[in-house]
Every structure is written in structure tokens, then in C-alpha cells.
Coordinates of C-alpha atoms and ligand atoms in Angstrom, one line a residue:
M935 CA -23.0 -23.8 -5.0
K936 CA -21.4 -25.4 -7.9
L937 CA -21.4 -23.6 -11.2
C938 CA -19.2 -25.4 -13.7
S939 CA -16.2 -27.6 -14.0
L940 CA -13.7 -28.3 -16.6
K941 CA -11.1 -30.9 -16.2
D942 CA -9.3 -30.2 -12.8
I943 CA -11.1 -26.8 -12.7
E944 CA -14.0 -26.2 -10.3
V945 CA -16.1 -23.0 -10.0
A946 CA -18.6 -22.2 -7.4
T947 CA -20.6 -19.1 -6.5
L948 CA -21.2 -17.4 -3.2
I949 CA -24.1 -15.4 -3.6
E950 CA -24.6 -12.2 -1.4
R951 CA -27.6 -10.7 -3.1
E952 CA -30.0 -11.7 -5.9
G953 CA -33.3 -10.7 -7.5
P954 CA -34.8 -7.8 -9.5
Q955 CA -32.9 -4.7 -9.2
R956 CA -32.8 -1.4 -11.2
K957 CA -35.1 -0.3 -14.1
T958 CA -33.6 -0.8 -17.5
R959 CA -32.4 2.7 -18.2
E960 CA -31.2 3.2 -14.6
L961 CA -28.7 0.4 -15.3
F962 CA -28.2 1.1 -19.0
P963 CA -28.9 5.0 -19.4
S964 CA -28.5 4.9 -23.3
A965 CA -31.0 1.9 -23.8
D966 CA -33.9 2.2 -25.9
R967 CA -36.7 0.8 -23.6
E968 CA -38.6 -0.7 -26.3
R969 CA -35.9 -2.5 -28.3
A970 CA -34.9 -3.8 -24.7
V971 CA -38.2 -5.1 -24.0
E972 CA -38.2 -7.1 -27.4
H973 CA -34.8 -8.4 -26.2
F974 CA -36.0 -9.5 -23.0
R975 CA -39.0 -11.4 -24.3
E976 CA -36.5 -13.8 -25.9
M977 CA -34.4 -14.3 -22.9
E978 CA -34.9 -16.6 -19.8
P979 CA -37.6 -15.4 -17.4
F980 CA -35.0 -15.2 -14.6
L981 CA -33.3 -12.3 -16.2
Y982 CA -36.0 -9.7 -16.2
L983 CA -39.2 -8.6 -14.6
P984 CA -41.6 -7.1 -16.9
A985 CA -44.5 -6.0 -14.5
S986 CA -41.9 -3.4 -12.9
D987 CA -39.2 -3.2 -15.4
R988 CA -36.6 -4.5 -13.1
I989 CA -33.4 -6.3 -14.4
Y990 CA -32.2 -9.1 -12.2
N991 CA -28.6 -8.7 -11.0
T992 CA -26.6 -11.0 -8.5
Y993 CA -23.7 -9.9 -6.3
Q994 CA -21.6 -12.9 -6.0
S995 CA -18.1 -14.0 -5.4
F996 CA -16.4 -17.0 -7.5
L997 CA -14.5 -19.7 -5.7
L998 CA -12.2 -21.3 -8.2
R999 CA -10.6 -24.6 -7.2
I1000 CA -7.5 -25.8 -9.0
P1001 CA -5.2 -28.5 -7.9
G1002 CA -3.3 -27.0 -4.6
K1003 CA -5.2 -23.7 -4.7
T1004 CA -8.3 -22.2 -3.4
I1005 CA -9.1 -18.8 -5.0
L1006 CA -11.5 -16.3 -4.3
I1007 CA -12.3 -14.0 -7.3
D1008 CA -14.1 -10.7 -6.1
T1009 CA -15.6 -10.4 -2.7
C1010 CA -18.9 -8.5 -3.0
V1011 CA -20.1 -5.8 -0.6
G1012 CA -19.1 -7.3 2.7
E1013 CA -20.3 -6.2 6.3
D1014 CA -20.1 -3.5 8.5
K1015 CA -19.0 -1.0 5.9
A1016 CA -20.3 2.6 5.8
R1017 CA -22.0 2.5 2.3
P1018 CA -24.7 4.0 0.5
P1019 CA -28.3 2.8 1.6
Q1020 CA -28.8 0.4 -1.5
F1021 CA -25.6 -1.5 -0.2
M1022 CA -26.3 -1.4 3.5
T1023 CA -29.9 -3.3 2.9
Y1024 CA -28.4 -6.6 1.9
P1025 CA -28.0 -9.2 4.7
K1026 CA -24.9 -10.5 4.8
K1027 CA -25.4 -13.8 6.2
P1028 CA -26.2 -15.5 3.2
W1029 CA -22.6 -15.0 1.9
L1030 CA -21.1 -16.4 4.9
D1031 CA -23.2 -19.3 4.9
A1032 CA -22.5 -20.0 1.3
F1033 CA -18.8 -19.9 2.1
A1034 CA -19.2 -22.3 5.1
A1035 CA -21.3 -24.6 2.9
E1036 CA -18.1 -25.2 0.6
G1037 CA -16.5 -26.6 3.9
L1038 CA -14.0 -23.5 4.1
S1039 CA -12.5 -21.3 6.7
F1040 CA -10.9 -18.2 6.1
E1041 CA -7.6 -19.5 6.5
D1042 CA -8.1 -22.0 3.4
I1043 CA -8.1 -19.0 0.9
D1044 CA -4.7 -18.8 -0.9
L1045 CA -5.4 -16.1 -3.4
V1046 CA -8.1 -13.3 -3.6
I1047 CA -8.2 -11.7 -7.0
C1048 CA -10.2 -8.3 -7.3
T1049 CA -10.9 -7.7 -10.9
H1050 CA -11.5 -3.9 -10.0
L1051 CA -12.2 -2.0 -6.9
H1052 CA -15.7 -1.1 -7.0
V1053 CA -17.8 -1.4 -3.8
D1054 CA -19.4 -4.8 -4.7
H1055 CA -15.8 -6.4 -5.6
V1056 CA -13.9 -5.8 -2.6
G1057 CA -16.1 -5.8 0.4
W1058 CA -15.2 -9.1 2.3
N1059 CA -11.4 -8.3 1.7
T1060 CA -11.6 -7.2 5.1
R1061 CA -13.8 -7.5 8.4
L1062 CA -13.9 -5.4 11.4
V1063 CA -12.3 -7.2 14.4
D1064 CA -12.2 -5.2 17.9
G1065 CA -12.6 -1.9 15.9
H1066 CA -9.9 -2.3 13.4
W1067 CA -10.2 -3.5 9.7
Q1068 CA -8.3 -6.7 9.3
P1069 CA -7.9 -9.1 6.0
T1070 CA -10.6 -11.5 6.1
F1071 CA -8.3 -14.3 4.8
P1072 CA -5.2 -14.2 6.8
K1073 CA -3.1 -16.6 4.7
A1074 CA -4.1 -15.2 1.3
K1075 CA -2.2 -13.2 -1.2
Y1076 CA -4.5 -10.4 -2.6
I1077 CA -4.3 -9.6 -6.3
F1078 CA -4.8 -5.9 -7.1
G1079 CA -4.5 -4.2 -10.6
R1080 CA -1.7 -1.4 -10.4
I1081 CA -3.5 0.8 -12.5
E1082 CA -6.7 0.4 -10.8
C1083 CA -5.0 1.2 -7.5
E1084 CA -3.5 4.1 -9.0
Y1085 CA -6.8 5.4 -10.2
W1086 CA -8.5 4.9 -7.1
E1087 CA -5.7 6.6 -5.0
A1088 CA -6.1 9.7 -7.2
Q1089 CA -9.9 9.7 -6.7
V1090 CA -9.4 9.5 -2.9
N1091 CA -7.0 12.4 -3.2
K1092 CA -9.7 14.4 -5.1
G1093 CA -12.1 13.9 -2.4
N1094 CA -14.3 11.2 -3.6
D1095 CA -16.2 10.1 -0.5
L1096 CA -17.3 6.5 -1.4
A1097 CA -13.9 5.8 -3.1
G1098 CA -12.1 7.2 0.3
R1099 CA -14.2 4.9 2.3
I1100 CA -13.6 1.7 0.1
W1101 CA -9.8 2.4 -0.3
T1102 CA -9.7 2.8 3.3
D1103 CA -11.5 0.1 4.8
S1104 CA -11.0 -2.6 2.2
C1105 CA -7.8 -2.0 0.3
L1106 CA -5.5 -0.1 2.7
P1107 CA -5.4 -2.7 5.3
I1108 CA -4.5 -5.4 2.8
L1109 CA -1.6 -3.1 1.3
R1110 CA -0.5 -2.4 5.0
S1111 CA -0.6 -6.1 6.0
G1112 CA 1.9 -6.8 3.1
Q1113 CA -0.6 -9.2 1.7
A1114 CA -1.3 -7.3 -1.7
E1115 CA 0.7 -7.9 -4.7
L1116 CA 0.1 -5.1 -7.4
V1117 CA 0.0 -6.6 -11.0
E1118 CA -0.2 -5.3 -14.6
M1119 CA -3.7 -5.8 -16.3
D1120 CA -1.9 -8.9 -18.6
A1121 CA -0.2 -10.7 -15.9
D1122 CA 0.4 -14.3 -15.8
L1123 CA -0.3 -15.7 -12.3
G1124 CA 0.8 -19.2 -13.0
D1125 CA -1.3 -22.5 -13.0
G1126 CA -3.0 -21.5 -16.2
L1127 CA -4.3 -18.2 -14.7
R1128 CA -3.9 -15.2 -16.8
L1129 CA -5.2 -11.7 -16.8
R1130 CA -6.9 -9.9 -19.7
P1131 CA -7.2 -6.1 -19.8
A1132 CA -10.8 -5.1 -19.7
P1133 CA -10.7 -1.2 -19.2
G1134 CA -13.8 1.0 -19.5
H1135 CA -16.0 -0.1 -16.5
T1136 CA -12.9 1.1 -14.6
P1137 CA -9.6 2.1 -15.9
G1138 CA -7.8 -0.9 -14.7
M1139 CA -10.4 -3.7 -14.7
F1140 CA -9.1 -7.1 -15.8
C1141 CA -10.7 -10.7 -16.7
V1142 CA -9.3 -13.7 -15.3
S1143 CA -8.9 -16.7 -17.6
V1144 CA -8.0 -20.3 -16.6
T1145 CA -6.6 -22.4 -19.4
R1146 CA -6.1 -26.0 -19.7
D1147 CA -4.3 -27.8 -22.5
D1148 CA -3.9 -24.3 -24.5
E1149 CA -7.6 -24.4 -25.3
D1150 CA -10.2 -25.1 -23.0
K1151 CA -11.0 -22.0 -21.0
V1152 CA -12.9 -20.5 -18.2
M1153 CA -13.2 -16.8 -18.3
F1154 CA -14.2 -14.7 -15.5
V1155 CA -15.3 -11.4 -17.1
A1156 CA -15.9 -9.1 -14.2
D1157 CA -18.2 -6.3 -15.4
V1158 CA -17.5 -6.5 -19.1
L1159 CA -21.0 -8.0 -19.2
H1160 CA -23.6 -7.1 -16.5
H1161 CA -26.5 -8.7 -18.3
P1162 CA -27.1 -10.9 -21.3
L1163 CA -29.0 -7.7 -22.7
Q1164 CA -25.5 -6.4 -23.4
C1165 CA -24.9 -9.1 -25.9
R1166 CA -27.8 -8.2 -28.0
E1167 CA -26.6 -4.5 -27.6
P1168 CA -23.0 -4.5 -27.0
D1169 CA -23.0 -0.6 -27.1
W1170 CA -25.0 -0.1 -24.0
S1171 CA -22.7 0.4 -21.1
T1172 CA -23.9 0.9 -17.6
G1173 CA -24.3 4.3 -15.8
F1174 CA -21.5 2.9 -13.4
C1175 CA -18.8 3.0 -16.2
T1176 CA -16.0 5.3 -16.0
D1177 CA -15.8 5.4 -19.8
P1178 CA -18.9 3.9 -21.4
V1179 CA -17.5 4.3 -24.9
L1180 CA -14.3 2.2 -23.8
A1181 CA -16.2 -0.1 -22.0
A1182 CA -18.4 -0.9 -25.2
K1183 CA -15.2 -1.4 -27.1
T1184 CA -13.8 -3.7 -24.6
R1185 CA -17.0 -5.7 -24.6
R1186 CA -17.2 -6.1 -28.4
E1187 CA -13.6 -7.1 -28.7
L1188 CA -13.9 -9.7 -25.9
F1189 CA -17.2 -11.0 -27.6
E1190 CA -15.5 -11.2 -31.0
E1191 CA -12.6 -13.1 -29.5
I1192 CA -14.5 -15.9 -27.8
A1193 CA -18.0 -16.1 -29.7
D1194 CA -18.8 -19.6 -30.9
T1195 CA -15.8 -21.0 -29.0
D1196 CA -16.1 -23.4 -26.0
T1197 CA -15.0 -20.8 -23.6
L1198 CA -17.1 -20.8 -20.6
V1199 CA -18.1 -17.2 -19.6
V1200 CA -18.4 -16.3 -15.8
P1201 CA -19.7 -12.9 -15.4
E1202 CA -20.1 -11.1 -12.1
H1203 CA -23.6 -10.1 -12.0
V1204 CA -25.6 -12.6 -14.2
P1205 CA -28.0 -14.5 -12.1
F1206 CA -27.8 -18.2 -11.3
P1207 CA -26.7 -20.3 -13.3
T1208 CA -24.5 -17.3 -14.4
V1209 CA -22.1 -19.3 -16.8
G1210 CA -22.6 -19.0 -20.5
R1211 CA -21.2 -19.0 -23.9
I1212 CA -21.1 -16.4 -26.2
E1213 CA -22.8 -16.9 -29.7
S1214 CA -22.4 -14.6 -32.7
D1215 CA -25.5 -13.3 -34.5
G1216 CA -24.4 -10.9 -37.1
D1217 CA -23.0 -8.1 -35.5
R1218 CA -24.6 -9.0 -32.5
F1219 CA -24.5 -11.7 -29.9
R1220 CA -26.3 -14.0 -27.7
Y1221 CA -25.8 -15.2 -24.2
S1222 CA -26.5 -19.0 -23.9
F1223 CA -26.5 -21.0 -20.6
P1224 CA -25.2 -24.3 -21.2
F1225 CA -26.0 -25.7 -17.6
P1226 CA -29.7 -24.9 -17.4
W1227 CA -30.3 -28.2 -15.6
W1228 CA -28.5 -27.1 -12.5
R1229 CA -31.2 -24.5 -11.6
P1230 CA -34.0 -26.1 -9.5
A1231 CA -37.4 -25.5 -11.2
G1232 CA -39.0 -22.5 -10.0
A1233 CA -36.2 -21.4 -7.8
R1234 CA -34.8 -17.7 -7.1
D1235 CA -37.5 -16.3 -9.6
Ligands
LIG1705 ZN1 -19.9 -4.9 -10.0

């Protein structure tokens, strides 16, 4: 499903799971509930469900098409993986259907970029074939952050169970097949693609920007922004951040850098139509959806 286009860049989403999910303080432990509710009142209705205090979050991959390359950014939870119950309950067919609806086969993906190695960003890296984990995209080069890999390897060595499962079934097979390229957090990937360091949510997370003519820009901001609420309250990091203070600093710096510009922001977990622009508002910010007309009336609420 199309999200946006800019010159010769096209961005589509492959949605694995969407809908209301966690309560405000489950996702943002430092949130002031009443202040949050005031912010939610000013936001689009597909972002928050007041009756049960549930925040809408989407799990999606982004399909980035530029001339000569088909690129996948982040790969959701995937299938057949031994994961905690909240991730096991998602049906996996919607993601596969969305992929097929783009007219693609797994061989068509040239590049897979994992912004970080959390459970919901690496799942479709591999599939279980005849009892073995195989790279899902046989011809793709996979981009992993070097610092991110080192951090998670250290976690595995410390006995972190979930990290061990993710590393073993979704990262190691890629490293062993020779398809992984470990890069620095500010790597230039060519074709106008550049990484931007975004530490805090995890130590090695990065954003991916695509620039045309030095100024027009689409920026995939990974989990810097889980929800537009964090534009109003940039200091509210999620309970899943390894360093919530650094995550907030990264968020504020990024917002200050791109606020009131034409940069199209593509955050991982913001519900469809996902793409937005950051607007400044004193020392806070606002998230605006520039393409609301692509959202069918009444859909997905
Ligand atoms: Zn995530």
C-alpha cells in the first residue's frame, strides 16, 4: 500500500499488525496520564482509543523503490519464531499478502536494512525451510549496524533469552550466508541513501534518509518516534528503550533538525497513513499528516 512518493522515490508499507495495543503508561512509563489525554484530544482519532486507554501502534515494513533498487526497511516479527505470547498471536499472512500485492517475489529484494535488532524489526529476515533458518531474500544484501550487532552479541553472551532467540534465528543465518554487511551508524549507502545515528532506543539504532537534489528528503526514523504523542512530549521515551534519557535527547535533536522543513518522516509504529512532517510549537512539536486523503474513510479504526 502506497505511503508517499518524492521525485523518483516511492515508499509503500507492508503491514503485519495494526490496531490499539498498550495503555499509555505501559508504552510510556514516565507519562502523565491526564496530560497525555489532553494531547490525545487534539489528535486524529486513529491514534488513540479513549474508552480503554489504548494507544494505536502498527508493525510494518517499508518498501522503498528507487531506480534500479528495491529495498526493504525493517522486517517486523516474522513467522515460526519462538517469541513471547504478545508477538505469537499476530497472524503473519497479512504481511505476506501485502508483499505479494506489491507484485514482488523474495528474489526481487536487493537490499534489506535493519534500523536496529529488536524483535519487531528483524523477523522476516529469515524463514524456516526444512527445519533450518534461511535468508528470506536470497539475492539481498542485509545492512546491520556494527555497534548494534556488538551490543546484542554481548547480551546473548550474558544469557538474555529473547536476545539469544532473535540473534540465532534472525541474524546469525544472515551473517553465515555472507549476505550481511556491518556498517557504521552514519554510513553512506550510495544512491542518496545515508544513515543517521539515533542511539537510545537501542545503542546502535539509526535512521535512514533518502535525499534528492540536496534538499528533498524522506527520513525513516525507526523507533525514535513510537507515536505522535512524543512530539508533544519529547521526553517521554518508551519502556523498551535501553537508555530512555539518551533516546529523548536523540528525539529532540532530530525534531529540531527537521521541524518546519519539507522532510517526510516515516516512523515505524505510527498508524496508517504513517508519513508525517514535524512542526515546531515552542519547545514542543506537532506531528502532521500531509497525505490524509489516502486513508479510506472509516477504515482501520
Ligand atoms: Zn519497534
